[in-house]
Amino acid sequence: MTTKPTKRSDEHIAKVFRWSLLAVALLGALVASLVLIFDRDSSRAVREAVIEAPARQPKTSEANAPTLPFSDISDAAGIDFQHVTGAYGDKLLPETMGSGVAFFDYDQDGDQDLLFVNSNWWLDHAEGPGASSELYRNDGGGHFHKVTEEVGLKLSLYGMGVAIGDYDNDGWPDVFISALGENRLLRNDHGHFNDATEEAGVAGLASDWSTSSTFFDMDNDGDLDLFVGNYVTWSRKIDLEIDFRLAGLGRAYGAPNHHTGAVSRLYRNDGGHFTDITRSSGIAVVDKKSGRPVGKALGVMPFDVDRDGLTDLLVANDTVRKFLFHNLGGGRFEEIGSVEGIAYASNGKATGGMGIDAAYYLNNPDIGVAIGNFANEMTSFYATLDGMRPFVDEAAVSGLGAPTRLALTFAVLFLDADLDGWQDLFQANGHLESEIARVQPSQAYAQAPQLFWQCAQVDCPRRFLLADQIGDLGKARLVGRGAAWADIDGDGDLDLAISQNGRPGRLYRNDQRLGHHWLRVKLRDAAHRAIPGARVQLTANGVTQYRQVTRTHGYLSQSPLTLTFGLGEADSVAGVTVIWPDGAKQLLSVDGVDKTLVIDRSQP
């Protein structure tokens, strides 16, 4: 990896300055709160004051993002997926939310296959047979063949998101599909899927509207538990009674603040059958005054925020405060988002949170959390200081603020697009209203996706720079929703799949030619195949990269468990350290680069 003089010391000084001012502000706020305590809205916790960083000094020269061409190979690769919203004119809210996409190796042949989740026609307005999700098998060279029906995944439901996980520990990845209505769990039997929803007990209720979900091992017992985010309390009757309208358009898609929230669900895996522990676990957050559910979950990110060996849950809620569920162990969680500075934006307001991702973005213990928001709300970017919480919203000073303000962002993904050893940030954007430009000229229904290159050089004007040379990806105008990354052709760099709302799914091949080296790390544990939650550290050329293993990233979607480390110009790796979910450490030497390193738990 190329050694880059970093701006870490300057950023450290700036953050320390802000935190010293913050301490003074919080002291004043504490005094004021004693006066105002009886006037507080009990449904909203005390908000953190945020002091903006001093203005950066002008640079005599500035770094630029490299050319990172992504080629649209959807048609050539055999991807013909068409998302169905079922819209017929009544403007029902579920029609706007789109669906997820997942890369996973369903047949265990070493290549990443591709699943697009579909929604459906409304029953009383069906046009032909019901729409189905589609699974495409990768032939190893980046070309795909549709295998949906032959593998047992021909489904007809109003699908939303997908979670991939080997819930029965048989070595084959299973598929959970969240939906408007009852959810589905499909057990993978050596490459063929069987509906295991009823026997597993994870359907939820017919009245649920489930969105992002994740398999994670909450109690480190070696099997995967399941969190299912629920959005709002919805029915067609409720939607039509609200009768939301926009001047110049008439009836329009209503905002979620017109709907009551919903309680997400947590299922404990008890050996292949799941027990709903939502209430006893602390996941059910309700308003103390009204007793109504607070959450309106769209995105979830499992991440061990305090590195205590227990996976926590970050939840992006739409128009209400975001949650941080701190894992207390024993199947118990405490919601501490407000205390930890992640519940609200820097102005103290809730945002229209959609997708969410988290990463050790500075190649140190500092955590960055990105959350896609509604139009005219910049992408949220919460960061820690030297690995210590609370979080501070750094969107404005990181370079994400102004370029993301107009976009309506659903998926956000950290990935090292140029393999230089620093994680970049991708956003899939797209509006809800097809005719939004008629009433808001600054907006468009189909919007450009965005790739922010992380700049770690001394002449960087900001931490993240908007890349403007990204090939077909930059020319595209998409109604973007879910997104996932994977290396589909074995060349080392990460490619992108993007789902659109009511439009075809797209596949973009990463064609960067910077000559950077890479190492892919795949963990394997014969005794406990529930690998999510492990952490991996890789050191090359004096820089250590930190990663946590999870499939769940962004919005309604899943990416592979295998980690990709960019190495830049480094042609050797000093070592790799694996910290397994139970805390055991494994140190390994690495021979060579530009390959996949398979690490077995049984290795000494």
XYZ file of C-alpha atoms in Angstrom:
604
model
C 0.000 0.000 0.000
C 1.315 3.460 -0.862
C 2.480 5.349 2.221
C 0.552 8.607 2.436
C 1.309 11.412 4.866
C -2.017 11.768 6.565
C -3.871 14.754 7.919
C -4.587 12.863 11.123
C -2.746 15.286 13.388
C -4.578 18.321 11.957
C -7.915 16.555 12.259
C -7.083 15.476 15.783
C -6.365 19.099 16.809
C -9.584 20.259 15.170
C -11.640 17.594 16.902
C -10.017 18.211 20.283
C -10.800 21.911 19.884
C -14.424 21.105 19.131
C -14.670 18.742 22.070
C -13.245 21.325 24.490
C -15.881 23.782 23.324
C -18.457 21.021 23.484
C -17.648 20.357 27.123
C -18.290 24.007 27.958
C -21.506 23.971 25.944
C -22.735 20.835 27.642
C -22.060 22.317 31.070
C -24.199 25.296 30.160
C -26.832 23.018 28.692
C -26.956 21.025 31.927
C -27.739 24.160 33.920
C -30.379 25.200 31.412
C -31.921 21.744 31.439
C -32.625 22.039 35.171
C -34.823 25.015 34.371
C -36.502 23.425 31.363
C -36.750 19.835 32.548
C -40.509 19.959 33.120
C -41.121 21.327 29.613
C -39.178 18.635 27.787
C -40.900 16.330 25.332
C -40.342 12.950 26.964
C -40.267 11.244 23.567
C -37.115 13.116 22.630
C -33.861 12.797 24.571
C -31.473 15.667 25.346
C -29.585 16.614 22.196
C -25.853 17.068 22.015
C -24.480 20.496 21.174
C -22.083 20.451 18.238
C -19.420 23.087 17.619
C -18.300 23.350 14.014
C -14.606 22.955 13.268
C -12.550 26.042 12.424
C -12.342 26.754 8.718
C -9.589 24.875 6.923
C -6.623 26.881 5.734
C -6.421 27.239 1.939
C -4.000 24.892 0.206
C -1.524 25.909 -2.440
C -2.383 22.695 -4.319
C -5.149 20.157 -3.968
C -5.438 16.431 -4.540
C -7.984 15.106 -6.995
C -9.906 11.857 -7.038
C -8.447 9.341 -9.487
C -10.291 8.108 -12.552
C -12.494 5.222 -11.398
C -14.491 3.992 -14.395
C -17.456 1.723 -13.719
C -18.962 0.122 -16.832
C -22.647 -0.777 -17.070
C -22.536 -4.447 -18.096
C -26.103 -5.317 -17.074
C -27.307 -6.408 -20.493
C -24.066 -8.066 -21.557
C -23.859 -9.946 -18.244
C -27.390 -11.331 -18.614
C -29.119 -9.225 -15.937
C -32.715 -8.621 -17.030
C -34.391 -8.006 -13.665
C -37.332 -5.586 -13.644
C -38.629 -4.263 -10.343
C -42.424 -4.043 -9.983
C -43.998 -1.491 -7.638
C -47.634 -2.326 -8.442
C -48.455 1.388 -8.752
C -51.822 2.018 -10.392
C -52.491 5.656 -9.495
C -53.531 5.676 -5.839
C -50.020 6.672 -4.716
C -49.540 4.151 -1.911
C -46.409 4.625 0.188
C -44.928 1.087 -0.245
C -44.677 1.750 -3.985
C -41.854 4.212 -3.339
C -39.475 2.175 -1.205
C -37.955 -0.171 -3.748
C -36.156 -3.355 -2.809
C -32.807 -4.836 -1.999
C -30.063 -6.768 -3.758
C -27.581 -9.357 -2.491
C -24.305 -10.886 -3.611
C -23.738 -14.347 -2.123
C -22.341 -17.696 -3.226
C -25.514 -19.775 -3.073
C -23.967 -22.868 -4.729
C -20.577 -22.708 -2.983
C -18.591 -22.752 -6.245
C -16.432 -19.774 -5.254
C -18.216 -17.102 -7.330
C -20.563 -14.407 -6.101
C -24.105 -14.913 -7.387
C -26.687 -12.133 -7.513
C -30.210 -11.888 -6.082
C -32.627 -9.037 -6.782
C -35.665 -8.811 -4.478
C -38.949 -7.867 -6.132
C -42.138 -6.294 -4.857
C -45.415 -7.114 -6.631
C -48.663 -6.056 -8.188
C -51.476 -5.224 -5.780
C -53.875 -8.175 -5.688
C -56.844 -6.233 -7.040
C -54.787 -4.573 -9.780
C -52.615 -7.481 -10.937
C -51.231 -7.394 -14.452
C -50.515 -10.975 -15.382
C -48.748 -13.427 -13.043
C -47.215 -12.200 -9.824
C -43.747 -10.683 -9.967
C -40.855 -12.678 -8.513
C -37.451 -12.024 -7.073
C -34.673 -13.288 -9.358
C -31.465 -15.212 -8.666
C -28.598 -15.143 -11.178
C -25.738 -17.652 -11.047
C -22.265 -16.293 -11.772
C -20.269 -18.380 -14.269
C -16.999 -17.156 -12.761
C -16.195 -14.613 -15.421
C -18.797 -12.006 -14.590
C -21.614 -13.403 -16.755
C -24.844 -14.505 -15.083
C -27.571 -17.059 -15.809
C -31.044 -16.848 -14.292
C -31.718 -19.868 -12.073
C -34.623 -18.614 -9.956
C -37.170 -21.297 -10.713
C -34.835 -24.290 -10.819
C -33.401 -23.536 -7.356
C -36.785 -22.977 -5.695
C -36.725 -19.191 -5.295
C -39.745 -18.388 -7.446
C -41.610 -16.211 -4.937
C -44.601 -13.931 -5.179
C -44.839 -11.432 -2.320
C -44.424 -7.705 -1.827
C -40.723 -8.043 -1.095
C -38.525 -5.374 0.446
C -35.124 -6.489 1.717
C -32.862 -9.506 2.004
C -30.592 -10.968 4.670
C -28.175 -13.817 4.000
C -26.974 -16.149 6.754
C -26.324 -19.799 7.519
C -28.897 -19.991 10.295
C -28.758 -23.807 10.628
C -24.946 -24.106 10.499
C -24.892 -26.608 7.653
C -22.386 -24.607 5.608
C -24.900 -23.304 3.031
C -26.110 -19.664 3.078
C -29.842 -19.272 3.638
C -32.067 -16.385 2.481
C -34.476 -14.257 4.512
C -36.727 -11.888 2.553
C -38.530 -9.089 4.380
C -41.824 -7.908 2.990
C -44.962 -5.887 3.330
C -46.891 -8.623 5.089
C -45.401 -11.910 6.230
C -41.689 -12.492 5.659
C -40.034 -15.589 4.182
C -37.071 -17.739 5.246
C -35.652 -19.989 2.531
C -33.344 -22.757 3.713
C -30.495 -23.609 1.348
C -30.263 -27.384 0.899
C -27.041 -27.789 -1.135
C -28.062 -25.190 -3.699
C -31.827 -25.699 -3.636
C -34.122 -23.599 -1.432
C -37.036 -24.776 0.692
C -39.494 -22.547 2.531
C -38.677 -22.876 6.243
C -40.619 -19.841 7.442
C -43.266 -21.626 9.472
C -40.985 -24.141 11.168
C -38.435 -21.413 11.984
C -41.075 -19.017 13.350
C -39.917 -15.806 11.652
C -42.869 -14.815 9.453
C -43.853 -11.865 11.613
C -47.422 -10.572 11.302
C -49.505 -10.028 8.194
C -49.826 -6.397 9.336
C -46.026 -5.850 9.550
C -44.060 -3.825 7.022
C -40.532 -5.175 7.333
C -37.510 -3.531 5.735
C -33.789 -4.065 6.431
C -32.821 -7.159 8.397
C -29.620 -8.829 9.518
C -28.334 -12.175 10.729
C -25.860 -11.672 13.587
C -24.703 -13.649 16.611
C -25.942 -11.485 19.483
C -24.873 -13.877 22.254
C -21.737 -15.476 20.746
C -23.216 -18.955 21.055
C -22.230 -19.930 17.523
C -25.580 -19.611 15.758
C -27.108 -16.656 13.962
C -29.902 -14.616 15.505
C -32.119 -12.363 13.391
C -33.076 -8.693 13.655
C -35.936 -7.520 11.428
C -36.547 -3.789 11.061
C -40.176 -2.678 10.789
C -41.045 0.636 9.169
C -44.471 2.119 9.988
C -47.992 0.982 10.821
C -49.558 0.966 7.356
C -52.647 -0.120 5.494
C -54.177 1.032 2.242
C -57.121 2.416 4.233
C -54.826 4.520 6.446
C -52.869 5.750 3.428
C -55.955 6.842 1.493
C -57.472 8.534 4.551
C -54.340 10.646 5.021
C -54.769 11.826 1.395
C -51.392 13.559 1.190
C -51.198 16.173 -1.592
C -48.614 18.374 -3.287
C -49.587 21.654 -4.932
C -49.506 21.163 -8.681
C -49.525 17.364 -8.469
C -52.651 16.531 -6.515
C -52.489 13.294 -4.492
C -48.886 12.390 -3.773
C -46.884 9.880 -1.781
C -47.179 10.790 1.887
C -44.309 11.224 4.311
C -43.785 8.688 7.122
C -44.480 11.311 9.772
C -48.152 10.878 8.873
C -47.948 7.260 10.046
C -47.452 5.719 13.479
C -44.122 3.973 13.985
C -43.592 0.245 14.391
C -41.669 -2.086 16.681
C -38.834 -3.996 15.015
C -38.389 -7.671 15.916
C -35.517 -9.639 17.412
C -35.434 -13.424 17.089
C -33.094 -15.628 19.115
C -31.850 -18.717 17.307
C -32.547 -21.778 19.450
C -30.999 -24.406 17.223
C -32.770 -23.704 13.925
C -36.030 -22.499 15.457
C -36.307 -18.849 16.461
C -37.895 -17.339 19.574
C -39.258 -13.798 19.407
C -37.554 -11.926 22.276
C -38.435 -8.417 21.076
C -40.104 -7.298 24.298
C -37.727 -8.880 26.792
C -34.615 -7.787 24.857
C -35.207 -4.014 24.982
C -35.598 -3.692 21.204
C -39.188 -2.419 21.548
C -38.894 1.363 21.976
C -42.170 3.141 22.766
C -43.066 6.717 23.603
C -43.522 7.115 27.347
C -46.537 9.388 26.968
C -48.529 7.763 24.190
C -47.252 4.206 24.423
C -46.857 4.177 20.643
C -43.795 2.707 18.894
C -41.082 5.286 18.212
C -39.023 3.590 15.509
C -39.512 3.768 11.738
C -36.666 1.498 10.723
C -35.302 1.474 7.195
C -31.648 0.566 7.702
C -29.731 -1.574 10.197
C -26.005 -2.050 10.746
C -24.600 -4.660 13.168
C -21.346 -3.275 14.596
C -19.430 -3.782 17.826
C -19.265 -0.071 18.633
C -17.442 -0.418 21.969
C -15.333 -3.449 20.959
C -16.461 -5.483 23.950
C -17.008 -8.600 21.845
C -20.793 -8.157 21.670
C -22.383 -6.936 18.449
C -24.460 -3.774 18.811
C -27.146 -2.566 16.372
C -27.294 0.824 14.657
C -30.736 1.560 13.219
C -31.567 4.327 10.738
C -35.116 5.553 11.365
C -37.059 7.751 8.964
C -38.015 11.202 10.379
C -37.514 10.115 13.998
C -34.383 9.703 16.097
C -31.890 7.014 15.162
C -31.209 4.122 17.532
C -28.037 2.623 18.916
C -28.892 -0.630 20.646
C -26.015 -1.398 23.002
C -25.633 -5.144 23.494
C -25.557 -5.862 27.237
C -25.208 -9.620 26.790
C -27.691 -12.325 27.671
C -30.097 -11.208 24.963
C -30.525 -7.726 26.435
C -30.064 -4.370 24.665
C -30.185 -0.750 25.814
C -31.103 2.041 23.393
C -28.486 4.819 23.859
C -28.541 6.721 20.560
C -29.232 10.102 22.149
C -26.544 9.689 24.799
C -23.998 8.608 22.189
C -24.675 11.532 19.831
C -26.078 9.530 16.918
C -29.818 10.110 17.333
C -30.013 13.513 15.641
C -28.220 15.660 13.086
C -25.872 18.442 14.142
C -28.834 20.873 14.173
C -30.611 18.712 16.757
C -33.268 17.488 14.347
C -34.194 13.999 13.194
C -33.566 13.235 9.529
C -35.178 10.989 6.954
C -32.744 8.143 7.620
C -32.679 5.447 4.914
C -29.632 3.216 4.484
C -26.704 2.939 6.901
C -23.135 1.653 6.880
C -20.209 1.823 9.309
C -16.454 1.371 8.972
C -13.083 2.014 10.590
C -12.631 4.606 7.881
C -9.361 6.197 9.093
C -7.445 2.914 9.397
C -7.487 3.244 13.171
C -10.112 2.562 15.859
C -12.189 5.600 14.826
C -15.631 4.609 13.543
C -17.467 6.421 10.771
C -21.221 5.906 10.367
C -22.873 7.101 7.150
C -26.661 7.436 6.830
C -28.526 8.352 3.665
C -31.192 11.004 4.133
C -34.081 12.666 2.308
C -33.716 15.434 -0.271
C -32.428 18.736 1.129
C -30.787 16.873 4.023
C -27.090 16.165 3.693
C -25.858 12.634 4.260
C -25.188 12.118 7.960
C -21.621 11.159 8.836
C -21.064 10.411 12.510
C -17.490 9.888 13.700
C -15.707 9.085 16.928
C -12.512 10.695 18.224
C -9.617 8.297 18.804
C -12.091 5.450 19.058
C -13.955 7.157 21.885
C -17.626 8.048 21.837
C -19.905 9.999 21.723
C -20.229 10.438 17.971
C -20.193 13.842 16.286
C -21.872 14.562 12.932
C -18.889 15.415 10.725
C -20.787 15.591 7.418
C -20.131 19.280 6.791
C -16.383 19.183 7.491
C -15.759 15.776 5.891
C -16.700 16.920 2.391
C -20.005 15.037 2.246
C -22.210 17.965 3.225
C -22.778 20.230 0.222
C -22.558 17.574 -2.539
C -25.183 15.363 -0.848
C -27.694 17.984 0.229
C -29.936 17.870 -2.856
C -29.813 14.105 -3.348
C -32.417 11.752 -1.912
C -30.131 8.966 -0.754
C -31.115 5.391 0.020
C -28.060 3.118 -0.057
C -24.696 4.136 1.404
C -21.723 1.769 1.112
C -18.135 1.893 2.300
C -15.773 0.202 -0.154
C -12.186 0.697 -1.305
C -13.014 1.456 -4.944
C -9.418 2.092 -6.066
C -7.683 -0.433 -3.760
C -5.426 2.249 -2.276
C -6.047 1.060 1.295
C -8.610 3.715 2.270
C -12.353 3.112 2.228
C -14.442 5.310 -0.048
C -18.195 5.957 0.126
C -20.826 5.180 -2.510
C -24.405 6.506 -2.563
C -27.433 5.316 -4.556
C -29.899 8.180 -5.040
C -33.413 8.598 -6.398
C -36.628 10.447 -5.528
C -40.088 9.129 -4.612
C -42.218 11.249 -6.939
C -41.822 10.751 -10.687
C -42.961 14.324 -11.360
C -41.130 16.022 -8.499
C -39.350 18.445 -10.869
C -42.701 20.092 -11.641
C -43.030 21.380 -8.084
C -39.354 21.406 -7.039
C -37.170 22.386 -10.009
C -34.001 21.567 -8.052
C -35.087 17.932 -7.774
C -35.253 15.033 -10.226
C -36.868 11.609 -10.001
C -33.882 9.752 -11.451
C -30.660 11.001 -9.885
C -26.952 10.490 -10.365
C -25.263 8.012 -8.019
C -22.262 9.426 -6.165
C -18.833 8.029 -5.317
C -16.761 9.878 -2.728
C -13.054 9.061 -2.805
C -11.327 9.156 0.560
C -8.330 11.442 0.346
C -5.565 10.824 2.891
C -2.874 13.061 1.416
C -1.515 16.233 2.996
C -2.943 18.394 0.191
C -6.511 17.154 0.553
C -9.049 19.970 0.905
C -11.496 17.548 2.551
C -11.525 13.954 3.736
C -14.010 12.837 1.029
C -13.858 14.182 -2.532
C -16.655 13.667 -5.052
C -15.202 11.579 -7.885
C -16.275 12.968 -11.252
C -14.549 10.462 -13.558
C -16.484 7.247 -12.842
C -17.500 6.103 -16.322
C -21.029 4.841 -16.942
C -21.821 5.177 -13.260
C -21.334 8.927 -13.522
C -23.517 9.206 -16.616
C -26.357 7.179 -15.100
C -29.573 8.660 -13.779
C -31.151 6.087 -11.518
C -34.114 5.738 -9.193
C -31.650 4.080 -6.834
C -32.616 2.049 -3.795
C -30.547 -0.982 -2.691
C -26.880 -1.525 -3.538
C -24.236 -4.167 -2.869
C -20.571 -4.753 -3.735
C -18.610 -7.857 -4.734
C -15.753 -8.900 -7.021
C -17.749 -10.636 -9.752
C -14.857 -11.403 -12.106
C -11.922 -12.208 -9.816
C -9.784 -9.215 -10.755
C -9.535 -7.917 -7.173
C -11.570 -4.738 -7.337
C -15.166 -4.393 -6.178
C -18.092 -4.150 -8.584
C -21.549 -2.747 -7.810
C -25.134 -3.962 -8.197
C -27.891 -1.383 -7.797
C -31.649 -1.915 -7.585
C -34.043 0.689 -8.913
C -37.603 1.418 -7.907
C -39.943 0.296 -10.697
C -37.017 0.015 -13.101
C -34.389 -2.525 -14.187
C -31.622 -3.636 -11.844
C -28.127 -2.553 -12.913
C -24.685 -4.145 -12.667
C -21.532 -2.009 -12.886
C -18.088 -3.538 -13.388
C -15.161 -1.733 -11.765
C -12.627 -1.109 -14.553
C -10.028 0.918 -12.631
C -6.490 0.419 -13.937
C -4.340 1.918 -11.191
C -2.236 -1.192 -10.686
C -2.878 -1.408 -6.960
C -2.402 -4.673 -5.114
C -4.993 -6.307 -2.881
C -5.632 -9.161 -0.497
C -8.960 -10.812 0.112
C -9.574 -12.433 3.523
C -12.141 -15.179 4.010
C -12.807 -16.606 7.461
C -13.891 -20.162 8.017
C -14.797 -21.902 11.245
C -15.649 -25.590 11.057
C -17.170 -25.693 14.549
C -19.077 -22.399 14.471
C -19.901 -21.187 10.996
C -21.533 -17.987 12.296
C -18.568 -15.787 11.354
C -20.244 -12.314 11.408
C -18.836 -10.217 14.247
C -15.183 -11.185 13.795
C -12.675 -8.357 13.312
C -9.659 -8.434 11.023
C -6.581 -6.209 11.086
C -4.101 -6.157 8.202
C -0.771 -4.348 8.257
C 1.111 -3.414 5.091
C 3.732 -0.720 4.512
C 3.398 0.484 8.105
C -0.366 1.097 7.945
C -2.947 -1.095 9.696
C -6.423 -1.437 8.264
C -9.327 -2.443 10.512
C -12.453 -4.267 9.341
C -15.440 -6.007 10.892
C -17.094 -8.969 9.183
C -20.765 -8.578 8.271
C -22.928 -9.029 5.203
C -25.232 -6.145 6.075
C -24.455 -2.798 4.480
C -26.560 0.057 3.143
C -30.260 -0.303 2.405
C -32.210 -3.595 2.264
C -29.128 -5.323 0.841
C -26.238 -7.713 1.517
C -22.614 -7.996 0.388
C -20.174 -10.921 0.849
C -18.584 -11.840 4.179
C -15.182 -11.968 2.482
C -13.159 -8.813 3.148
C -11.233 -6.969 0.437
C -8.157 -5.008 1.535
C -6.607 -2.607 -0.956
C -2.821 -2.428 -0.623
C -1.922 0.381 -3.025
C 1.637 -0.131 -4.248
C 2.597 -2.473 -1.407
C 3.518 -5.900 -2.742
C 3.697 -7.626 0.632
C 1.702 -7.840 3.853
C 3.397 -7.723 7.263
C 0.673 -9.736 8.941
C -3.008 -10.344 9.575
C -4.729 -10.535 12.958
C -8.172 -12.071 13.408
C -10.185 -11.348 16.544
C -12.920 -13.965 16.642
C -16.335 -13.163 18.148
C -15.419 -14.950 21.396
C -12.329 -12.746 21.783
C -9.712 -15.307 20.702
C -6.901 -13.822 18.613
C -5.171 -15.448 15.687
C -2.004 -13.977 14.132
C -0.940 -15.070 10.669
C 1.866 -14.345 8.265
C 0.973 -13.771 4.616
C 2.850 -15.069 1.599
C 2.071 -13.007 -1.486
C -0.709 -10.628 -2.504
C -3.435 -10.347 -5.157
C -5.157 -13.475 -3.903
C -7.696 -14.740 -1.381
C -6.378 -15.785 2.012
C -8.618 -18.406 3.660
C -8.239 -18.422 7.437
C -9.528 -21.423 9.322
C -10.261 -21.158 13.030
C -8.527 -24.478 13.570
C -5.192 -23.055 12.383
C -2.643 -22.416 15.166
